[in-house]
Each structure stands twice: as C-alpha cells, then as structure tokens.
Coordinates of N, CA, C and O in Angstrom, one line a residue:
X5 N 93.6 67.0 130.8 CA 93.0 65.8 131.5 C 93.0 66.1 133.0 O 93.8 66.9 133.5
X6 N 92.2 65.3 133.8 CA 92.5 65.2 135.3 C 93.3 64.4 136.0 O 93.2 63.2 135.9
X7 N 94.3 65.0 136.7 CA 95.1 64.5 137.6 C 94.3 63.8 138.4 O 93.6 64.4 139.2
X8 N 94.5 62.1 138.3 CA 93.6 61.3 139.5 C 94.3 61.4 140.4 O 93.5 61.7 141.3
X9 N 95.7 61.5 140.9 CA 96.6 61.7 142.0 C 96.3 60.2 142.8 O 95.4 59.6 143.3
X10 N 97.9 59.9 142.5 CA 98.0 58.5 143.7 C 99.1 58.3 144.5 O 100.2 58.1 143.9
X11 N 98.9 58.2 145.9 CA 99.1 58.5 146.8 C 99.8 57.2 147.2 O 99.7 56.2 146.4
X12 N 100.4 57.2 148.3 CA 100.8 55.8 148.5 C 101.3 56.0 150.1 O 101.4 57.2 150.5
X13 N 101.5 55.1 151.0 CA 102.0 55.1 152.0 C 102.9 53.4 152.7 O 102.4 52.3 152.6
X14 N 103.8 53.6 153.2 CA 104.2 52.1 153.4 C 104.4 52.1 155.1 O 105.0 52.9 155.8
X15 N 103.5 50.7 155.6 CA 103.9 50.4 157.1 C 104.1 49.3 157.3 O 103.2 48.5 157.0
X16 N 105.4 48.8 158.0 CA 106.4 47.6 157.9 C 105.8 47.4 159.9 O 105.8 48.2 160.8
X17 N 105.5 46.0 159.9 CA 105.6 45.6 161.2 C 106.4 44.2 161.3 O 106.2 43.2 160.6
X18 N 107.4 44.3 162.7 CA 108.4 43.5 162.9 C 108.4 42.6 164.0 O 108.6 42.9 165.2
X19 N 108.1 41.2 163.6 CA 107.5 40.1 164.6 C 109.0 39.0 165.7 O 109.4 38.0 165.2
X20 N 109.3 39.3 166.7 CA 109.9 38.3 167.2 C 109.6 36.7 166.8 O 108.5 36.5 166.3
X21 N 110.4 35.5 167.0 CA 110.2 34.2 167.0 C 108.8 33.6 167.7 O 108.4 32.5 167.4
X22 N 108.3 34.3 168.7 CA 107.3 34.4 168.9 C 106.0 34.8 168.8 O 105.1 34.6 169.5
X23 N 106.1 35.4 167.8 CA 105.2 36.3 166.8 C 104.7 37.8 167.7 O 103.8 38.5 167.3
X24 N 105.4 38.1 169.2 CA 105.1 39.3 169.1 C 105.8 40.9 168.5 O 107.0 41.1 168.6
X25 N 105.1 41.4 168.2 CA 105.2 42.7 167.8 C 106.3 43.2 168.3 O 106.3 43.3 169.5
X26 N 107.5 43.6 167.6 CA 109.0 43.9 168.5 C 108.8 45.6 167.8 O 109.4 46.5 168.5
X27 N 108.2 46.0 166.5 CA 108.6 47.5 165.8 C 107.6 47.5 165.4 O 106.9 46.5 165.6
X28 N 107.0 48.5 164.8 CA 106.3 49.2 164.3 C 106.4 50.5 163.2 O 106.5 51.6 163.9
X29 N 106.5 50.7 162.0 CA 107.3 52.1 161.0 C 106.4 52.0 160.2 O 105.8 51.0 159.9
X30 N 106.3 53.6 159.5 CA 105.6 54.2 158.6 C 106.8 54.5 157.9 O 107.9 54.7 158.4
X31 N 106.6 54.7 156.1 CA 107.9 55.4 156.0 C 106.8 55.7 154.1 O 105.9 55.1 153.6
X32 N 107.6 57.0 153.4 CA 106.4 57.6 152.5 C 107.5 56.4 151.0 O 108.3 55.5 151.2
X33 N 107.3 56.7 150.3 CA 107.8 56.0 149.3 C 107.5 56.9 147.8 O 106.5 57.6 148.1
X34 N 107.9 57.1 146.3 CA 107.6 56.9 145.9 C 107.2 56.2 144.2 O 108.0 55.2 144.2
X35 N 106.8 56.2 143.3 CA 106.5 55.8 142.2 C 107.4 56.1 141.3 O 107.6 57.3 141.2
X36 N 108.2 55.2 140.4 CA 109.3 55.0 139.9 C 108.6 55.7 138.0 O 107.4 55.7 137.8
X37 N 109.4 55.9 137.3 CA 108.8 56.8 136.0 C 108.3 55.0 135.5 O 107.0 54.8 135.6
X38 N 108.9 54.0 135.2 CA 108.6 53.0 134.8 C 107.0 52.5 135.6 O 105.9 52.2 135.1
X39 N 107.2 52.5 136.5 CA 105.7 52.9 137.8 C 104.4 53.2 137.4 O 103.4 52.4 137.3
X40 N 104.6 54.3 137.1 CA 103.5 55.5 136.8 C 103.6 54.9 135.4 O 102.4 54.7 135.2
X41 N 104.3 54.4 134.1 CA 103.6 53.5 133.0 C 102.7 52.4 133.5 O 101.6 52.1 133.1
X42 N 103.6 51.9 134.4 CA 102.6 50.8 134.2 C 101.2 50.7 134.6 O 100.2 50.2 134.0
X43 N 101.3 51.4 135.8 CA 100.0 52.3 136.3 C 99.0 52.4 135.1 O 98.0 51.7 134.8
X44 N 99.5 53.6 134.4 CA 98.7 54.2 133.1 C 98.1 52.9 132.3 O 96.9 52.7 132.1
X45 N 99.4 52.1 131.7 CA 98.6 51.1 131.1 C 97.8 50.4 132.1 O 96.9 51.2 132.3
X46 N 97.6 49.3 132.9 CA 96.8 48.6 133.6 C 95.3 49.7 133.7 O 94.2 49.3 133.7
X47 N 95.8 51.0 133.9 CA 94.3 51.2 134.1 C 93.3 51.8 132.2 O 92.2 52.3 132.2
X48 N 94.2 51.6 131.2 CA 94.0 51.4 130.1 C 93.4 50.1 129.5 O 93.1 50.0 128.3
X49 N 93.4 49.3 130.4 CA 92.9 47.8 130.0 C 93.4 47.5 129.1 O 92.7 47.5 128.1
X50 N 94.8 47.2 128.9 CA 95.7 46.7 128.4 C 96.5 45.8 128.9 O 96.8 45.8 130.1
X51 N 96.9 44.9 128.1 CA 97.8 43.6 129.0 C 99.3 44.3 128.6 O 100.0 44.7 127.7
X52 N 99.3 43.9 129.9 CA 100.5 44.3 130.7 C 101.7 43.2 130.6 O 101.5 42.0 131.0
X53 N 103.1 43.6 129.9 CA 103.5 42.5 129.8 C 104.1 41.8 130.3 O 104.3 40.6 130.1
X54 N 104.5 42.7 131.4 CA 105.6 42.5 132.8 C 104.6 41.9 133.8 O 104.8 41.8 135.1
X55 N 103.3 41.3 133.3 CA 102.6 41.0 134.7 C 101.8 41.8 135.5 O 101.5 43.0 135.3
X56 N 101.5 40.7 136.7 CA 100.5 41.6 137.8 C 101.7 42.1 138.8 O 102.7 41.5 138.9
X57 N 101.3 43.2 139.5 CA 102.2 43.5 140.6 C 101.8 42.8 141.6 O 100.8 43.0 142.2
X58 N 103.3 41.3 142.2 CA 102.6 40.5 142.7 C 104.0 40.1 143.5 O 104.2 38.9 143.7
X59 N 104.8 40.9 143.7 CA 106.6 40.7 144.3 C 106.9 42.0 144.9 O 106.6 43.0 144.2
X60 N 107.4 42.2 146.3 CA 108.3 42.5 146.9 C 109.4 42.2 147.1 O 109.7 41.0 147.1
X61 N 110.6 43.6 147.5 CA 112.2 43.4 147.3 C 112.5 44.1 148.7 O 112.1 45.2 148.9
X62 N 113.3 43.3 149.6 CA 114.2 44.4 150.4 C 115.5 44.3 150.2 O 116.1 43.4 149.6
X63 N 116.1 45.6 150.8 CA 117.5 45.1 150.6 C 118.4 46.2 151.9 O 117.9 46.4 153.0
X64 N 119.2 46.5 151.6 CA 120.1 47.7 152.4 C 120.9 47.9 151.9 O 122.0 47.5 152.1
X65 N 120.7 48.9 150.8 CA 121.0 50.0 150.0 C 120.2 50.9 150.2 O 119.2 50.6 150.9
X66 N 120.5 52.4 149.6 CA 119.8 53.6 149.3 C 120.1 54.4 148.2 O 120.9 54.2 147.3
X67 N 119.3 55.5 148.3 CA 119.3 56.1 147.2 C 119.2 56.3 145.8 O 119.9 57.0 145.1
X68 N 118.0 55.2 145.3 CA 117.2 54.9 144.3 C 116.6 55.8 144.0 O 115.9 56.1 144.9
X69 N 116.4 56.5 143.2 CA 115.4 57.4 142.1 C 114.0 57.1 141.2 O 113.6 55.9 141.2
X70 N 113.6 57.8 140.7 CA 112.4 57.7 140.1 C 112.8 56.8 138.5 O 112.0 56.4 137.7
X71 N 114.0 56.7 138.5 CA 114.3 56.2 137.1 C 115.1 54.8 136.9 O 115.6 54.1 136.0
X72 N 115.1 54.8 138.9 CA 116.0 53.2 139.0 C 115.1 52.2 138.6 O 113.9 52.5 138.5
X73 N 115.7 50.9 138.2 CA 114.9 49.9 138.0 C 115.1 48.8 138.6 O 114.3 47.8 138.4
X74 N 116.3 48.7 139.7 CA 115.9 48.0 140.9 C 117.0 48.5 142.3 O 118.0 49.2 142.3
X75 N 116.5 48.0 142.9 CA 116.6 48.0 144.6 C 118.4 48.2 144.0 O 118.9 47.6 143.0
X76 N 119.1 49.3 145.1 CA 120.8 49.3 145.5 C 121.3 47.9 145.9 O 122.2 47.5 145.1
X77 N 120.9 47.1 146.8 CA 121.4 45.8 147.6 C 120.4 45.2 147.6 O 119.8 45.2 148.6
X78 N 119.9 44.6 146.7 CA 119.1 43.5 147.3 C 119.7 42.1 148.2 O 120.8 41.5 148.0
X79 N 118.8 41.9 149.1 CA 118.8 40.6 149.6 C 117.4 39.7 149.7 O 117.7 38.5 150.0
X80 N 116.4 39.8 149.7 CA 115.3 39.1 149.4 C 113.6 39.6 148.8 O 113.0 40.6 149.1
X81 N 113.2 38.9 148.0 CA 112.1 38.7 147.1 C 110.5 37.8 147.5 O 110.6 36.6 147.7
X82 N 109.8 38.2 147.6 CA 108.9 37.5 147.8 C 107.5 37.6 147.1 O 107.4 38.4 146.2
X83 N 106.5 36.9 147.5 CA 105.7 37.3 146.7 C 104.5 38.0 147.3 O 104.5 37.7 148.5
X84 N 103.5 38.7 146.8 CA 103.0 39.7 147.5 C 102.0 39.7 147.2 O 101.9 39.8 146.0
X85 N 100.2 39.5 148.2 CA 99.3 39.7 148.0 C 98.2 40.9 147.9 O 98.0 41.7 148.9
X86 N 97.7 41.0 147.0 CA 96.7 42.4 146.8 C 95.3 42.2 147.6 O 94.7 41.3 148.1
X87 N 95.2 43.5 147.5 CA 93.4 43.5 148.0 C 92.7 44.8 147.8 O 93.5 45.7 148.1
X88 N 92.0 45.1 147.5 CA 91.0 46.9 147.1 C 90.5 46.7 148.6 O 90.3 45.6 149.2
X89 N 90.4 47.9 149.0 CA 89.8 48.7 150.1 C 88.1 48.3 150.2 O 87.3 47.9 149.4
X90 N 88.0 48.4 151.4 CA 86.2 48.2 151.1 C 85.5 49.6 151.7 O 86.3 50.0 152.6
X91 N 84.8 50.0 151.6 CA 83.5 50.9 151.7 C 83.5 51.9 151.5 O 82.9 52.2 150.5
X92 N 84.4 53.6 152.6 CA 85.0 54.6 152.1 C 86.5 54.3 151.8 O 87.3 55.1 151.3
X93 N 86.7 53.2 152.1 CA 88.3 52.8 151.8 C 88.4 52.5 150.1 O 89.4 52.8 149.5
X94 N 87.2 52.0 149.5 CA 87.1 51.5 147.7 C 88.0 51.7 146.9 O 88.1 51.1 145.8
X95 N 88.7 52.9 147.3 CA 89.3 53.4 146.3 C 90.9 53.3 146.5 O 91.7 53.9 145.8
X96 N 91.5 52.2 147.9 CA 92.8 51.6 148.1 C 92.9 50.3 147.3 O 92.0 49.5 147.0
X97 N 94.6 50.1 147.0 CA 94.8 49.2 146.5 C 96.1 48.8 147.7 O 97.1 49.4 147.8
X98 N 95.8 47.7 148.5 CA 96.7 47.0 149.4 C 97.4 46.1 149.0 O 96.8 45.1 148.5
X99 N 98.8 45.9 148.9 CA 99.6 45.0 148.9 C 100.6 44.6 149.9 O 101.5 45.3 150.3
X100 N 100.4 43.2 150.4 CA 101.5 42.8 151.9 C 102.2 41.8 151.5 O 101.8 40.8 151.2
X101 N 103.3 42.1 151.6 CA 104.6 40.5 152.0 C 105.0 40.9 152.7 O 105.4 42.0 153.1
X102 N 105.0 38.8 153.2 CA 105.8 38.4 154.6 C 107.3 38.1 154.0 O 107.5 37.7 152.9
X103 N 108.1 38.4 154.9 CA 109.3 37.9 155.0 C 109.9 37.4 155.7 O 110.9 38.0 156.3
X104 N 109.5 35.9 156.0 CA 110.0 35.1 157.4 C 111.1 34.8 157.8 O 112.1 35.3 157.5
X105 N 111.0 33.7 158.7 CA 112.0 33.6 159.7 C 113.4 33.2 158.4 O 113.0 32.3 157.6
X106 N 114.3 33.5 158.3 CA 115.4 32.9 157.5 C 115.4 33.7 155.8 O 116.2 33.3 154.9
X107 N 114.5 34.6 155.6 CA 114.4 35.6 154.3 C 114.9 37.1 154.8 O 114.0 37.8 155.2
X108 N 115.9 37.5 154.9 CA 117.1 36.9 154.1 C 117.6 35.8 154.9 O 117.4 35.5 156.1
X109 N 118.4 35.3 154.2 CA 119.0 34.1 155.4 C 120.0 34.4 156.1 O 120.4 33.5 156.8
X110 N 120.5 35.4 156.1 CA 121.3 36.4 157.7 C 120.5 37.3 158.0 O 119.5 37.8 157.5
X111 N 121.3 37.5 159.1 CA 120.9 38.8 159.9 C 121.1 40.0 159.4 O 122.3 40.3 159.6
X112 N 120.4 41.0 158.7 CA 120.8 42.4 158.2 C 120.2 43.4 158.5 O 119.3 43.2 159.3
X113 N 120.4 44.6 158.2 CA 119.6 46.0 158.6 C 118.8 46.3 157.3 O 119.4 46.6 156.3
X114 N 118.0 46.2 157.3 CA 116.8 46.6 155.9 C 116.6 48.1 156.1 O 116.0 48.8 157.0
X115 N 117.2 48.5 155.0 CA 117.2 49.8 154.5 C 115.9 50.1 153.1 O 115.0 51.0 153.0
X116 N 116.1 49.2 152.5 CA 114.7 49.9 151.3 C 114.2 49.2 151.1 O 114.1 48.2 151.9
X117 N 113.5 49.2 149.7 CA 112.1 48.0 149.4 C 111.4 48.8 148.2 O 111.5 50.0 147.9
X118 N 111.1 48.1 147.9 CA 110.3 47.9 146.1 C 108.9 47.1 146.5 O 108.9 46.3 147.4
X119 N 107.7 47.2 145.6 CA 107.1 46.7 144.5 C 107.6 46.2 143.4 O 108.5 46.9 143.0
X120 N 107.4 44.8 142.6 CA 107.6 44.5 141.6 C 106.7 43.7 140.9 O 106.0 42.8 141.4
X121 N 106.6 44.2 139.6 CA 105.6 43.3 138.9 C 105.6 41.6 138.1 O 105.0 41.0 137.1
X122 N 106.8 41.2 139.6 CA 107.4 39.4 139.2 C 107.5 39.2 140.4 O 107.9 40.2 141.0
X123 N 107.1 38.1 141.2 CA 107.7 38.0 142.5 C 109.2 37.1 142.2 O 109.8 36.8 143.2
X124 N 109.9 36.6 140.5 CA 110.5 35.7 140.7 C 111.7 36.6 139.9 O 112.6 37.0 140.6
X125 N 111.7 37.0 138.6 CA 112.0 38.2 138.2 C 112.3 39.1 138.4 O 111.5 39.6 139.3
X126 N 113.1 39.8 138.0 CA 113.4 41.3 137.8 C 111.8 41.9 137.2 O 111.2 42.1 138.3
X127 N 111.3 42.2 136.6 CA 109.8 42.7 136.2 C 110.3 44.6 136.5 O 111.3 45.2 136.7
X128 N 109.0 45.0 136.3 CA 109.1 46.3 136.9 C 109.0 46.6 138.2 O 108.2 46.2 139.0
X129 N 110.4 47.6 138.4 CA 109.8 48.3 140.0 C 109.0 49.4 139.7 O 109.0 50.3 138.8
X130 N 108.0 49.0 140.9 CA 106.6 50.3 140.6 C 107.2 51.6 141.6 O 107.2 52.8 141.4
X131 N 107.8 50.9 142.7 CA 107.9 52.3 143.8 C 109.3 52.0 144.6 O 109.8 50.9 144.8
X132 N 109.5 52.9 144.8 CA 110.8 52.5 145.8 C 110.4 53.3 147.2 O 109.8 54.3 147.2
X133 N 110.9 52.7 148.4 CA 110.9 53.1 150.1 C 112.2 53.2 150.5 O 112.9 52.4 149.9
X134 N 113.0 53.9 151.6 CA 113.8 53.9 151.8 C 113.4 53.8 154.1 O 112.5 54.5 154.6
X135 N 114.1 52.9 154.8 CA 114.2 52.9 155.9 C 115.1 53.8 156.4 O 116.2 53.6 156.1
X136 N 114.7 55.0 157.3 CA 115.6 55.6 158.3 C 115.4 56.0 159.7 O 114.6 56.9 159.9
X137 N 116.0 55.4 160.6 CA 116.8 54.2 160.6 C 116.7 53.2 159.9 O 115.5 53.1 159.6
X138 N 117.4 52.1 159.3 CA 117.2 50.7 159.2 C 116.5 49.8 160.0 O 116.8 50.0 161.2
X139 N 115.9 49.1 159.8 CA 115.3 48.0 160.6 C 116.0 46.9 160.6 O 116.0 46.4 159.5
X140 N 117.2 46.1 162.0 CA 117.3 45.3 161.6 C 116.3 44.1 162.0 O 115.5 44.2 162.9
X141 N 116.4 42.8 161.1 CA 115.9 41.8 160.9 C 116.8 40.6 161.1 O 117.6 40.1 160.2
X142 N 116.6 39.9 162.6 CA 117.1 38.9 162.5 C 116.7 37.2 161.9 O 115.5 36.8 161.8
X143 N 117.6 36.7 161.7 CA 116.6 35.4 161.1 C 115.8 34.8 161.8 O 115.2 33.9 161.3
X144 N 115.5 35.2 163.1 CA 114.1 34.6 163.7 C 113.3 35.6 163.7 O 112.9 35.8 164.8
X145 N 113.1 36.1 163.1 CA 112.2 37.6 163.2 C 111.3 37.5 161.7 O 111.9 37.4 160.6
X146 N 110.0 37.6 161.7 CA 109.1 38.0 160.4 C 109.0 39.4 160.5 O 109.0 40.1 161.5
X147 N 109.1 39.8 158.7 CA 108.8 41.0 158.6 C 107.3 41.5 157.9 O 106.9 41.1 156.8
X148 N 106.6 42.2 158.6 CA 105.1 42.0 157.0 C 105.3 43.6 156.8 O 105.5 44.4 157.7
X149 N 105.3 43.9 155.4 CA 105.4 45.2 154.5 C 104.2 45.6 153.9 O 104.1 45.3 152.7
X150 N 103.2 46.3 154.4 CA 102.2 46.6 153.9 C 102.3 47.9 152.8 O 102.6 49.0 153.3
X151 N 102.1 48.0 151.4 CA 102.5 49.3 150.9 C 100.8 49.6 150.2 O 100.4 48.8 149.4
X152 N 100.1 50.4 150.5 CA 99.0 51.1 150.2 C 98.5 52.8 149.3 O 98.4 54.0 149.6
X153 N 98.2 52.0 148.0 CA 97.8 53.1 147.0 C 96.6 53.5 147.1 O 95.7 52.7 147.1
X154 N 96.4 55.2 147.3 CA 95.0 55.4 147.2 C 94.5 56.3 145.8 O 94.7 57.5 145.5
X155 N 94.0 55.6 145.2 CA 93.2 57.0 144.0 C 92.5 57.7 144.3 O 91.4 57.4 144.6
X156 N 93.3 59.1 144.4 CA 92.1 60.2 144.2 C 92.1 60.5 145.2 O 92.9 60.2 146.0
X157 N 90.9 61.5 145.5 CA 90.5 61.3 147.4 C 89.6 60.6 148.4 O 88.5 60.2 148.2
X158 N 90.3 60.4 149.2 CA 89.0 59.7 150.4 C 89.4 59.6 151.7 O 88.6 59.2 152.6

C-alpha cells in the first residue's frame, strides 16, 4: 500500500490578562499507536466509538510514549475545535483549544499536551507534545494550542 504520511506540528501562544501576546512556541509531537488506529479507522468510514477528536489535555509531566494512553500530570481538559485547510492548505486538519484565565485553576508550568477523542472523558489520546522549557501559565493568562495534521504532501 501507500504510505499517506501524516505529519503534524503544534504552536501554543500565550496571552497576558490583557490579551497581549506574552510567548510564542513551536514544539513537534507525535501520534500515539492507539492514534494512528483511530486515524485508520475514521478514514475507513467507520464509526468511531470513542467519538470525534474534540478535547485537549495539558498537564506537567513528561515522558509519554507512543503506547501511553494519557497525559503523566494532568491538570486541565477542554474542548477543542476543528477546521480542514483551505486551498493549497486542503489537505490540513486544524485543531485549537483555549485554556483561560483560571484553567488550570493555579498557577503551573505546562510541560505536555494531548489530543483526545472526549473533551469530558478519558477517550483516546491521538498524539502526545512535550514542552521544553515549560511554559508557565498563570491564572490570568489564556493559553490557545493549535495542533496541525497534514496528509501527504503540500
């Protein structure tokens, strides 16, 4: 068969109480073995039982693998909206959650992050990221996590 190859990339930007721009990070991430099923099935047009991938996880832990099934430390969940790419982009699949003022409800250093296919649930983790450095995040500070799949090339 052909290898569609998918790619992924994650960019986290970090908002003061006043909504300006205090950070800015890239960081690579990837696809967990449970991931790359669900992947396969969804693009099998099959229902999926765990749902749409529609939840983000941060936490500050590390060192999750391709076989973990969730986040080291979690501290907060949210839920997370999609979008496909438009023109030569067609072939991205965009997902962003916000994480506002008081998520988590202390102050912490955010170390990793997941996809999940529950924003309320445990569900499947599709991908794992790891922050290095940590980003901290105070409770007046929003976080938005953009994580971006591309199929194939473009």
């Amino acid at each position: 068969g052909v290898n569609l190859g998918i790619g992924s990339i994650v960019n986290v930007m970090l908002f003061d109480f006043l909504g300006n721009l205090v950070g800015s990070y890239t960081c690579t991430n990837f696809l967990t073995e449970l991931g790359e099923a669900y992947l396969a099935d969804r693009l099998s047009d099959r229902n999926q039982a765990d749902g749409d991938i529609d939840g983000m996880e941060i936490g500050k832990g590390t060192g999750q693998s391709r076989t973990s099934t969730g986040l080291a430390t979690s501290l907060a969940r949210v839920s997370a909206t999609v979008a496909q790419g438009t023109g030569g982009d067609d072939n991205d699949v965009i997902y962003t959650a916000t994480f506002g003022t008081s998520v988590p409800a202390t102050d912490e250093t955010i170390t990793e992050g997941a996809l999940f296919s529950n924003p309320t649930t445990l569900g499947t983790m599709i991908n794992y990221f790891e922050f290095s450095p940590g980003i901290f995040k105070a409770t007046t500070m929003t976080l938005v996590i953009t994580v971006t799949f591309t199929v194939g090339a473009s």
